[in-house]
Amino acid sequence: MARIRPEIPALQNWLVALRREIHRHPEPAYGETRTAGLVERTLRGMGLPPRTGIGRTGVVGLWRADRPGPCLGLRADMDALPVQEALDHDWRSTVPGMMHACGHDLHTAMLLGAARVLADDSRYSQRLAGAVKFIFQPAEEEGAGALAMIADGVLDDPPLDAIFSAHVNPTLETGQVGYTPGPAHAAVDNFHITVTGRGGHAAHPELADDPLAPAAELVGRIRSRSAGLDRALVAVCFFQAGTTTNVIPDRALISGTVRSLDRSARERALDAIRAAAAEAGAGSPCDIQVRLVPGYPILRNDESMTQELVRLAGAVVGAPNLVFQAPSYGAEDMAYFLDKVPGSVFGLGCRRPGDHRPAMLHSPRFDPDESVLALGVELFVTLAESFLSPSG
């Protein structure tokens, strides 16, 4: 049983109502205007004047203790996914084709909960020294909202000394906390390959330069060359050519991702794609062009900050409920914050006890245990107490 301060369970109904209101009205990257408005009004009602329009639709709230000291950043993401919800709850999405399938509604609610705990009790401001910056970020799923907020000065005035973020995780049971020191989320690069030949009639393939043959060979060569790469993963996810059954197309398009956990692994994976393209093009009259588009960088949790997180979380949930998580090949743009400020992303289990086949993140049936909200609030407040303690 987690050790949660008594004022937090008293907020559970409020937290659930907040989460469900956000869930009913999911919004895409940089379209989080309704969610940002809810965050703004809620912070203002707590006596924490918000800064809006940070990173376009981001919101920042600042809580200050009575004495000066360090500034701790706590971050939640607000955007939803283009997923059609398959559940039939009363609080299901009202927006066709959009859903909070990655828990950002939970993240936003629990961060507002932490702000309320600190703002409602003057003993925190009397006892602590420094400030907590509550960062409500747009566009995590795509669009690099963290980078946009950094460009608008979210790390300044006052400057951050540390930053933390939580992410719900249905592979962990509610009450468990996941941690990963060092590289925790992969960098992601997109690749786009165009194979250009000369189209023609299907009855006369000898008069055409068919791009399908080298393109199909290229997909196989990418897979064989990238198989077994250490700390990197290459996936071909898109193959398109032609529009009908009796026309040999002029070109074929191939796209996919490279996910890597260190720079050398990234270069090995990109080299594998380039080599596969050269091999597939050898002896072919078709032209093969490879375009690489960098995406989110590797997310590296600061090891000392993660160690402190583990110590604090262990006191809340107990050591048996601390779970080491292997690095994920999923990308996370909290990486941009952690490139500038030491901190850590941690996992919050949201799987109900006894549920052995929970829907995963990004699933249209993702249905997290809402009791995770109280634990998220507790851990955020615990982090604030630790980092802003004058004796710490």
Short mmCIF file of C-alpha atoms in Angstrom, two decimals:
data_model
loop_
_atom_site.label_atom_id
_atom_site.label_comp_id
_atom_site.label_asym_id
_atom_site.label_seq_id
_atom_site.Cartn_x
_atom_site.Cartn_y
_atom_site.Cartn_z
CA MET A 1 0.00 0.00 0.00
CA ALA A 2 1.46 3.34 -1.05
CA ARG A 3 2.04 5.97 1.62
CA ILE A 4 -0.02 8.91 0.36
CA ARG A 5 -0.58 12.05 2.42
CA PRO A 6 -4.23 12.34 3.52
CA GLU A 7 -5.12 15.48 1.56
CA ILE A 8 -4.54 13.69 -1.76
CA PRO A 9 -7.18 10.91 -1.53
CA ALA A 10 -9.61 13.69 -0.61
CA LEU A 11 -8.96 15.14 -4.08
CA GLN A 12 -9.62 11.86 -5.94
CA ASN A 13 -13.11 12.77 -7.16
CA TRP A 14 -11.82 16.15 -8.34
CA LEU A 15 -8.86 14.52 -10.09
CA VAL A 16 -11.09 11.96 -11.82
CA ALA A 17 -13.51 14.67 -12.95
CA LEU A 18 -10.62 16.69 -14.40
CA ARG A 19 -9.18 13.68 -16.17
CA ARG A 20 -12.53 12.69 -17.64
CA GLU A 21 -13.29 16.22 -18.83
CA ILE A 22 -9.96 16.27 -20.67
CA HIS A 23 -10.58 12.75 -21.98
CA ARG A 24 -13.96 13.72 -23.45
CA HIS A 25 -12.37 16.50 -25.48
CA PRO A 26 -9.08 15.24 -26.95
CA GLU A 27 -7.09 17.66 -29.09
CA PRO A 28 -4.19 17.15 -31.50
CA ALA A 29 -0.68 18.59 -31.33
CA TYR A 30 -0.79 22.40 -31.17
CA GLY A 31 -4.58 22.25 -31.13
CA GLU A 32 -4.90 21.87 -27.35
CA THR A 33 -6.80 25.15 -26.90
CA ARG A 34 -9.66 23.76 -24.82
CA THR A 35 -7.29 21.75 -22.62
CA ALA A 36 -4.98 24.74 -22.20
CA GLY A 37 -7.99 26.86 -21.24
CA LEU A 38 -9.00 24.35 -18.58
CA VAL A 39 -5.44 24.31 -17.22
CA GLU A 40 -5.30 28.11 -17.23
CA ARG A 41 -8.59 28.49 -15.35
CA THR A 42 -7.66 25.80 -12.83
CA LEU A 43 -4.28 27.35 -12.06
CA ARG A 44 -5.81 30.80 -11.77
CA GLY A 45 -8.39 29.43 -9.34
CA MET A 46 -5.53 28.17 -7.16
CA GLY A 47 -3.95 31.62 -7.06
CA LEU A 48 -1.17 30.62 -9.47
CA PRO A 49 -1.29 33.14 -12.35
CA PRO A 50 -0.57 31.15 -15.52
CA ARG A 51 1.60 32.07 -18.48
CA THR A 52 -0.11 31.02 -21.69
CA GLY A 53 0.95 30.68 -25.31
CA ILE A 54 4.31 29.18 -24.35
CA GLY A 55 5.18 26.93 -27.28
CA ARG A 56 1.96 28.06 -28.99
CA THR A 57 -0.57 26.25 -26.79
CA GLY A 58 1.50 25.45 -23.72
CA VAL A 59 0.74 26.74 -20.22
CA VAL A 60 3.10 27.35 -17.29
CA GLY A 61 2.17 27.83 -13.66
CA LEU A 62 4.64 28.96 -11.00
CA TRP A 63 4.37 28.22 -7.29
CA ARG A 64 6.80 30.02 -4.99
CA ALA A 65 7.76 29.24 -1.43
CA ASP A 66 8.25 32.10 1.01
CA ARG A 67 12.03 31.87 0.74
CA PRO A 68 14.25 31.84 -2.37
CA GLY A 69 15.87 28.63 -3.51
CA PRO A 70 16.12 26.25 -6.46
CA CYS A 71 13.44 25.87 -9.11
CA LEU A 72 12.02 22.42 -9.88
CA GLY A 73 10.23 21.76 -13.17
CA LEU A 74 7.37 19.26 -13.31
CA ARG A 75 6.02 18.54 -16.79
CA ALA A 76 2.87 16.99 -18.25
CA ASP A 77 1.93 16.58 -21.92
CA MET A 78 -1.56 17.53 -23.14
CA ASP A 79 -2.06 16.31 -26.73
CA ALA A 80 -4.11 13.33 -27.88
CA LEU A 81 -3.80 10.81 -30.71
CA PRO A 82 -5.65 10.25 -34.01
CA VAL A 83 -7.28 7.07 -32.68
CA GLN A 84 -10.97 6.15 -32.77
CA GLU A 85 -11.90 5.16 -29.22
CA ALA A 86 -13.43 1.69 -28.92
CA LEU A 87 -14.62 1.96 -25.31
CA ASP A 88 -18.12 2.95 -24.23
CA HIS A 89 -17.52 4.80 -20.96
CA ASP A 90 -19.63 7.82 -20.10
CA TRP A 91 -16.43 9.86 -20.46
CA ARG A 92 -15.45 8.46 -23.87
CA SER A 93 -14.10 10.82 -26.50
CA THR A 94 -16.65 13.11 -28.15
CA VAL A 95 -14.28 13.86 -31.04
CA PRO A 96 -14.44 11.36 -33.93
CA GLY A 97 -11.03 9.89 -34.69
CA MET A 98 -9.30 11.43 -31.65
CA MET A 99 -8.56 9.84 -28.28
CA HIS A 100 -6.38 10.22 -25.23
CA ALA A 101 -4.83 6.80 -25.83
CA CYS A 102 -1.46 7.61 -24.25
CA GLY A 103 -2.50 8.88 -20.84
CA HIS A 104 -1.84 12.57 -21.35
CA ASP A 105 -5.22 13.32 -19.77
CA LEU A 106 -3.98 11.56 -16.63
CA HIS A 107 -0.64 13.37 -16.71
CA THR A 108 -2.34 16.76 -16.96
CA ALA A 109 -4.79 16.01 -14.14
CA MET A 110 -2.14 14.71 -11.75
CA LEU A 111 0.11 17.73 -12.35
CA LEU A 112 -2.82 20.05 -11.62
CA GLY A 113 -3.37 17.98 -8.49
CA ALA A 114 0.20 18.54 -7.34
CA ALA A 115 -0.19 22.28 -7.94
CA ARG A 116 -3.37 22.29 -5.84
CA VAL A 117 -1.76 20.44 -2.93
CA LEU A 118 1.06 22.97 -2.75
CA ALA A 119 -1.18 25.99 -3.30
CA ASP A 120 -3.87 24.98 -0.80
CA ASP A 121 -1.63 24.54 2.23
CA SER A 122 0.49 27.49 3.36
CA ARG A 123 2.67 25.15 5.42
CA TYR A 124 4.43 24.11 2.22
CA SER A 125 5.37 27.69 1.33
CA GLN A 126 6.52 28.32 4.90
CA ARG A 127 8.59 25.15 5.13
CA LEU A 128 10.17 25.03 1.66
CA ALA A 129 12.53 27.35 -0.22
CA GLY A 130 12.40 27.95 -3.96
CA ALA A 131 9.80 27.43 -6.67
CA VAL A 132 7.99 24.77 -8.66
CA LYS A 133 7.32 25.43 -12.32
CA PHE A 134 4.35 23.41 -13.60
CA ILE A 135 4.85 22.86 -17.33
CA PHE A 136 1.83 21.81 -19.40
CA GLN A 137 3.29 20.94 -22.77
CA PRO A 138 1.61 20.67 -26.17
CA ALA A 139 2.60 18.41 -29.04
CA GLU A 140 4.50 15.53 -27.51
CA GLU A 141 3.22 12.90 -29.95
CA GLU A 142 4.43 14.96 -32.89
CA GLY A 143 5.62 18.49 -33.41
CA ALA A 144 8.29 18.72 -30.68
CA GLY A 145 6.26 20.82 -28.27
CA ALA A 146 9.08 20.69 -25.72
CA LEU A 147 11.40 22.38 -28.21
CA ALA A 148 8.78 25.04 -28.92
CA MET A 149 8.40 25.77 -25.21
CA ILE A 150 12.17 26.00 -24.78
CA ALA A 151 12.31 28.49 -27.66
CA ASP A 152 9.69 30.58 -25.81
CA GLY A 153 11.78 30.64 -22.63
CA VAL A 154 10.14 28.02 -20.43
CA LEU A 155 13.51 27.10 -18.90
CA ASP A 156 14.13 30.70 -17.78
CA ASP A 157 12.68 33.21 -15.29
CA PRO A 158 13.39 31.48 -12.98
CA PRO A 159 15.85 29.03 -14.49
CA LEU A 160 15.21 25.37 -13.83
CA ASP A 161 17.61 23.37 -11.67
CA ALA A 162 15.92 20.00 -12.25
CA ILE A 163 12.94 18.60 -14.13
CA PHE A 164 10.79 15.46 -13.82
CA SER A 165 7.93 13.94 -15.75
CA ALA A 166 5.74 10.87 -15.25
CA HIS A 167 4.25 8.55 -17.86
CA VAL A 168 1.56 6.00 -17.15
CA ASN A 169 2.46 2.45 -18.12
CA PRO A 170 -0.04 -0.43 -18.45
CA THR A 171 2.75 -3.03 -18.33
CA LEU A 172 3.14 -2.12 -14.65
CA GLU A 173 0.48 -2.71 -12.01
CA THR A 174 -1.02 0.30 -10.27
CA GLY A 175 1.24 1.16 -7.34
CA GLN A 176 4.45 0.26 -9.16
CA VAL A 177 6.97 2.88 -10.27
CA GLY A 178 9.32 2.29 -13.18
CA TYR A 179 12.74 3.85 -13.56
CA THR A 180 15.55 3.80 -16.13
CA PRO A 181 18.94 5.41 -15.46
CA GLY A 182 20.73 6.80 -18.52
CA PRO A 183 19.29 6.33 -22.03
CA ALA A 184 15.58 5.62 -21.54
CA HIS A 185 13.93 6.42 -24.88
CA ALA A 186 15.39 6.05 -28.35
CA ALA A 187 16.13 8.74 -30.86
CA VAL A 188 13.96 8.41 -33.94
CA ASP A 189 14.89 9.31 -37.51
CA ASN A 190 12.56 8.90 -40.46
CA PHE A 191 13.81 7.71 -43.83
CA HIS A 192 12.11 8.25 -47.18
CA ILE A 193 13.36 6.42 -50.26
CA THR A 194 12.26 7.15 -53.82
CA VAL A 195 12.95 4.56 -56.52
CA THR A 196 12.42 6.16 -59.93
CA GLY A 197 12.17 4.18 -63.14
CA ARG A 198 10.19 4.52 -66.36
CA GLY A 199 6.57 3.46 -66.41
CA GLY A 200 4.74 1.69 -69.17
CA HIS A 201 2.04 -0.75 -70.20
CA ALA A 202 1.87 -4.01 -68.30
CA ALA A 203 1.74 -5.84 -71.65
CA HIS A 204 5.21 -4.55 -72.54
CA PRO A 205 7.40 -4.68 -69.43
CA GLU A 206 10.47 -4.89 -71.66
CA LEU A 207 9.85 -1.26 -72.65
CA ALA A 208 9.70 -0.03 -69.05
CA ASP A 209 12.18 0.34 -66.21
CA ASP A 210 10.09 -1.18 -63.44
CA PRO A 211 10.89 0.41 -60.05
CA LEU A 212 9.09 -2.34 -58.14
CA ALA A 213 11.84 -4.94 -58.52
CA PRO A 214 14.67 -2.87 -56.98
CA ALA A 215 12.25 -1.40 -54.43
CA ALA A 216 11.15 -4.84 -53.24
CA GLU A 217 14.76 -5.98 -53.17
CA LEU A 218 15.66 -2.87 -51.19
CA VAL A 219 13.08 -3.64 -48.48
CA GLY A 220 14.54 -7.11 -48.06
CA ARG A 221 18.10 -5.79 -47.98
CA ILE A 222 17.21 -3.19 -45.34
CA ARG A 223 15.73 -5.90 -43.17
CA SER A 224 18.65 -8.27 -43.57
CA ARG A 225 21.30 -5.58 -43.06
CA SER A 226 19.58 -4.14 -39.98
CA ALA A 227 18.71 -7.46 -38.34
CA GLY A 228 20.69 -7.96 -35.17
CA LEU A 229 21.87 -4.37 -34.84
CA ASP A 230 22.78 -3.62 -31.24
CA ARG A 231 20.85 -0.74 -29.63
CA ALA A 232 19.13 0.19 -32.90
CA LEU A 233 15.94 -0.84 -34.66
CA VAL A 234 14.99 -0.24 -38.29
CA ALA A 235 11.39 -0.65 -39.45
CA VAL A 236 10.04 -0.30 -43.00
CA CYS A 237 6.48 0.91 -42.47
CA PHE A 238 5.35 2.27 -45.84
CA PHE A 239 5.61 0.95 -49.40
CA GLN A 240 3.62 2.56 -52.20
CA ALA A 241 3.73 2.14 -55.96
CA GLY A 242 1.23 2.27 -58.78
CA THR A 243 -2.46 3.05 -59.03
CA THR A 244 -3.94 0.27 -61.14
CA THR A 245 -3.34 -3.29 -62.38
CA ASN A 246 -2.25 -2.68 -65.97
CA VAL A 247 0.25 0.15 -65.62
CA ILE A 248 3.86 -0.24 -64.56
CA PRO A 249 4.48 2.79 -62.31
CA ASP A 250 7.21 5.38 -62.69
CA ARG A 251 8.27 5.21 -59.08
CA ALA A 252 8.01 3.42 -55.76
CA LEU A 253 8.11 5.06 -52.34
CA ILE A 254 9.49 3.44 -49.18
CA SER A 255 9.46 4.99 -45.70
CA GLY A 256 10.22 3.91 -42.17
CA THR A 257 12.02 4.74 -38.96
CA VAL A 258 15.42 4.26 -37.39
CA ARG A 259 15.33 4.07 -33.60
CA SER A 260 18.60 4.14 -31.69
CA LEU A 261 19.86 4.32 -28.13
CA ASP A 262 23.29 5.78 -28.83
CA ARG A 263 25.01 7.75 -31.60
CA SER A 264 27.16 4.92 -32.90
CA ALA A 265 24.12 2.62 -33.15
CA ARG A 266 22.30 5.34 -35.07
CA GLU A 267 25.15 5.68 -37.56
CA ARG A 268 25.35 1.91 -38.04
CA ALA A 269 21.63 1.77 -38.78
CA LEU A 270 21.76 4.69 -41.22
CA ASP A 271 24.78 3.14 -42.93
CA ALA A 272 22.81 -0.10 -43.30
CA ILE A 273 20.05 1.75 -45.16
CA ARG A 274 22.51 3.53 -47.43
CA ALA A 275 24.35 0.28 -48.20
CA ALA A 276 21.08 -1.54 -48.91
CA ALA A 277 20.08 1.21 -51.34
CA ALA A 278 23.44 1.01 -53.13
CA GLU A 279 23.17 -2.78 -53.44
CA ALA A 280 19.58 -2.70 -54.71
CA GLY A 281 20.48 -0.04 -57.25
CA ALA A 282 23.56 -1.82 -58.59
CA GLY A 283 22.88 -2.94 -62.14
CA SER A 284 19.39 -1.39 -62.17
CA PRO A 285 18.44 1.40 -64.56
CA CYS A 286 16.32 2.91 -61.79
CA ASP A 287 17.48 5.83 -59.66
CA ILE A 288 17.36 5.41 -55.87
CA GLN A 289 17.39 8.46 -53.60
CA VAL A 290 17.49 8.25 -49.79
CA ARG A 291 16.31 11.17 -47.64
CA LEU A 292 16.82 11.14 -43.87
CA VAL A 293 14.73 13.33 -41.57
CA PRO A 294 16.00 13.63 -37.97
CA GLY A 295 13.36 13.35 -35.25
CA TYR A 296 13.43 13.39 -31.45
CA PRO A 297 16.84 12.80 -29.85
CA ILE A 298 17.76 10.12 -27.33
CA LEU A 299 16.17 10.75 -23.94
CA ARG A 300 18.82 10.39 -21.25
CA ASN A 301 17.75 10.33 -17.63
CA ASP A 302 20.34 11.87 -15.35
CA GLU A 303 21.68 9.00 -13.26
CA SER A 304 21.97 10.90 -9.99
CA MET A 305 18.50 12.40 -10.41
CA THR A 306 17.10 8.95 -11.18
CA GLN A 307 18.81 7.57 -8.09
CA GLU A 308 17.16 10.29 -6.01
CA LEU A 309 13.81 9.54 -7.65
CA VAL A 310 14.19 5.86 -6.75
CA ARG A 311 14.99 6.75 -3.15
CA LEU A 312 11.96 9.01 -2.82
CA ALA A 313 9.57 6.72 -4.69
CA GLY A 314 10.73 3.75 -2.64
CA ALA A 315 9.65 5.54 0.52
CA VAL A 316 6.19 6.01 -1.00
CA VAL A 317 5.49 2.65 -2.69
CA GLY A 318 8.04 0.35 -1.04
CA ALA A 319 11.16 -1.13 -2.61
CA PRO A 320 9.35 -4.22 -4.03
CA ASN A 321 7.21 -1.90 -6.16
CA LEU A 322 10.19 -0.20 -7.82
CA VAL A 323 10.69 -1.73 -11.27
CA PHE A 324 13.73 -1.25 -13.48
CA GLN A 325 12.54 -0.65 -17.05
CA ALA A 326 14.71 -1.48 -20.03
CA PRO A 327 15.21 1.41 -22.46
CA SER A 328 12.29 1.89 -24.82
CA TYR A 329 12.50 2.23 -28.59
CA GLY A 330 9.60 4.65 -28.39
CA ALA A 331 10.55 8.32 -28.71
CA GLU A 332 9.70 11.00 -26.13
CA ASP A 333 10.34 14.72 -26.61
CA MET A 334 11.00 15.26 -22.91
CA ALA A 335 14.48 14.52 -24.28
CA TYR A 336 14.80 18.19 -25.27
CA PHE A 337 14.25 19.32 -21.67
CA LEU A 338 16.69 16.72 -20.34
CA ASP A 339 19.34 17.88 -22.81
CA LYS A 340 19.24 21.25 -21.01
CA VAL A 341 18.36 20.41 -17.41
CA PRO A 342 19.14 17.32 -15.28
CA GLY A 343 16.14 15.21 -14.40
CA SER A 344 14.29 12.00 -15.11
CA VAL A 345 11.14 10.49 -16.61
CA PHE A 346 9.55 7.76 -14.53
CA GLY A 347 6.80 5.24 -15.18
CA LEU A 348 3.56 4.94 -13.24
CA GLY A 349 1.82 1.59 -13.35
CA CYS A 350 -1.84 1.87 -14.39
CA ARG A 351 -2.82 -1.79 -14.80
CA ARG A 352 -5.61 -2.98 -12.54
CA PRO A 353 -4.70 -5.90 -10.26
CA GLY A 354 -5.70 -9.16 -11.91
CA ASP A 355 -5.83 -7.69 -15.42
CA HIS A 356 -3.36 -9.90 -17.25
CA ARG A 357 -4.08 -8.59 -20.77
CA PRO A 358 -4.45 -4.81 -20.48
CA ALA A 359 -4.74 -2.67 -23.58
CA MET A 360 -1.43 -0.99 -24.32
CA LEU A 361 -0.66 2.67 -24.93
CA HIS A 362 -2.00 3.95 -28.28
CA SER A 363 -4.67 1.23 -28.30
CA PRO A 364 -8.30 2.28 -28.97
CA ARG A 365 -9.14 0.22 -25.87
CA PHE A 366 -6.57 1.82 -23.54
CA ASP A 367 -8.39 1.98 -20.19
CA PRO A 368 -6.06 2.94 -17.32
CA ASP A 369 -6.79 2.55 -13.63
CA GLU A 370 -7.70 6.05 -12.44
CA SER A 371 -6.38 5.36 -8.95
CA VAL A 372 -2.94 6.07 -10.43
CA LEU A 373 -3.84 9.77 -10.23
CA ALA A 374 -3.32 9.96 -6.46
CA LEU A 375 0.08 8.26 -6.66
CA GLY A 376 1.19 10.63 -9.41
CA VAL A 377 0.23 13.63 -7.29
CA GLU A 378 2.03 12.18 -4.27
CA LEU A 379 5.25 11.59 -6.18
CA PHE A 380 5.23 15.08 -7.71
CA VAL A 381 4.69 16.67 -4.29
CA THR A 382 7.34 14.41 -2.74
CA LEU A 383 9.83 15.54 -5.40
CA ALA A 384 8.99 19.17 -4.66
CA GLU A 385 9.48 18.66 -0.92
CA SER A 386 12.83 16.97 -1.43
CA PHE A 387 14.30 19.43 -3.92
CA LEU A 388 13.03 22.53 -2.15
CA SER A 389 13.86 21.45 1.39
CA PRO A 390 16.26 24.00 2.96
CA SER A 391 18.00 21.15 4.79
CA GLY A 392 18.23 19.04 1.61
#
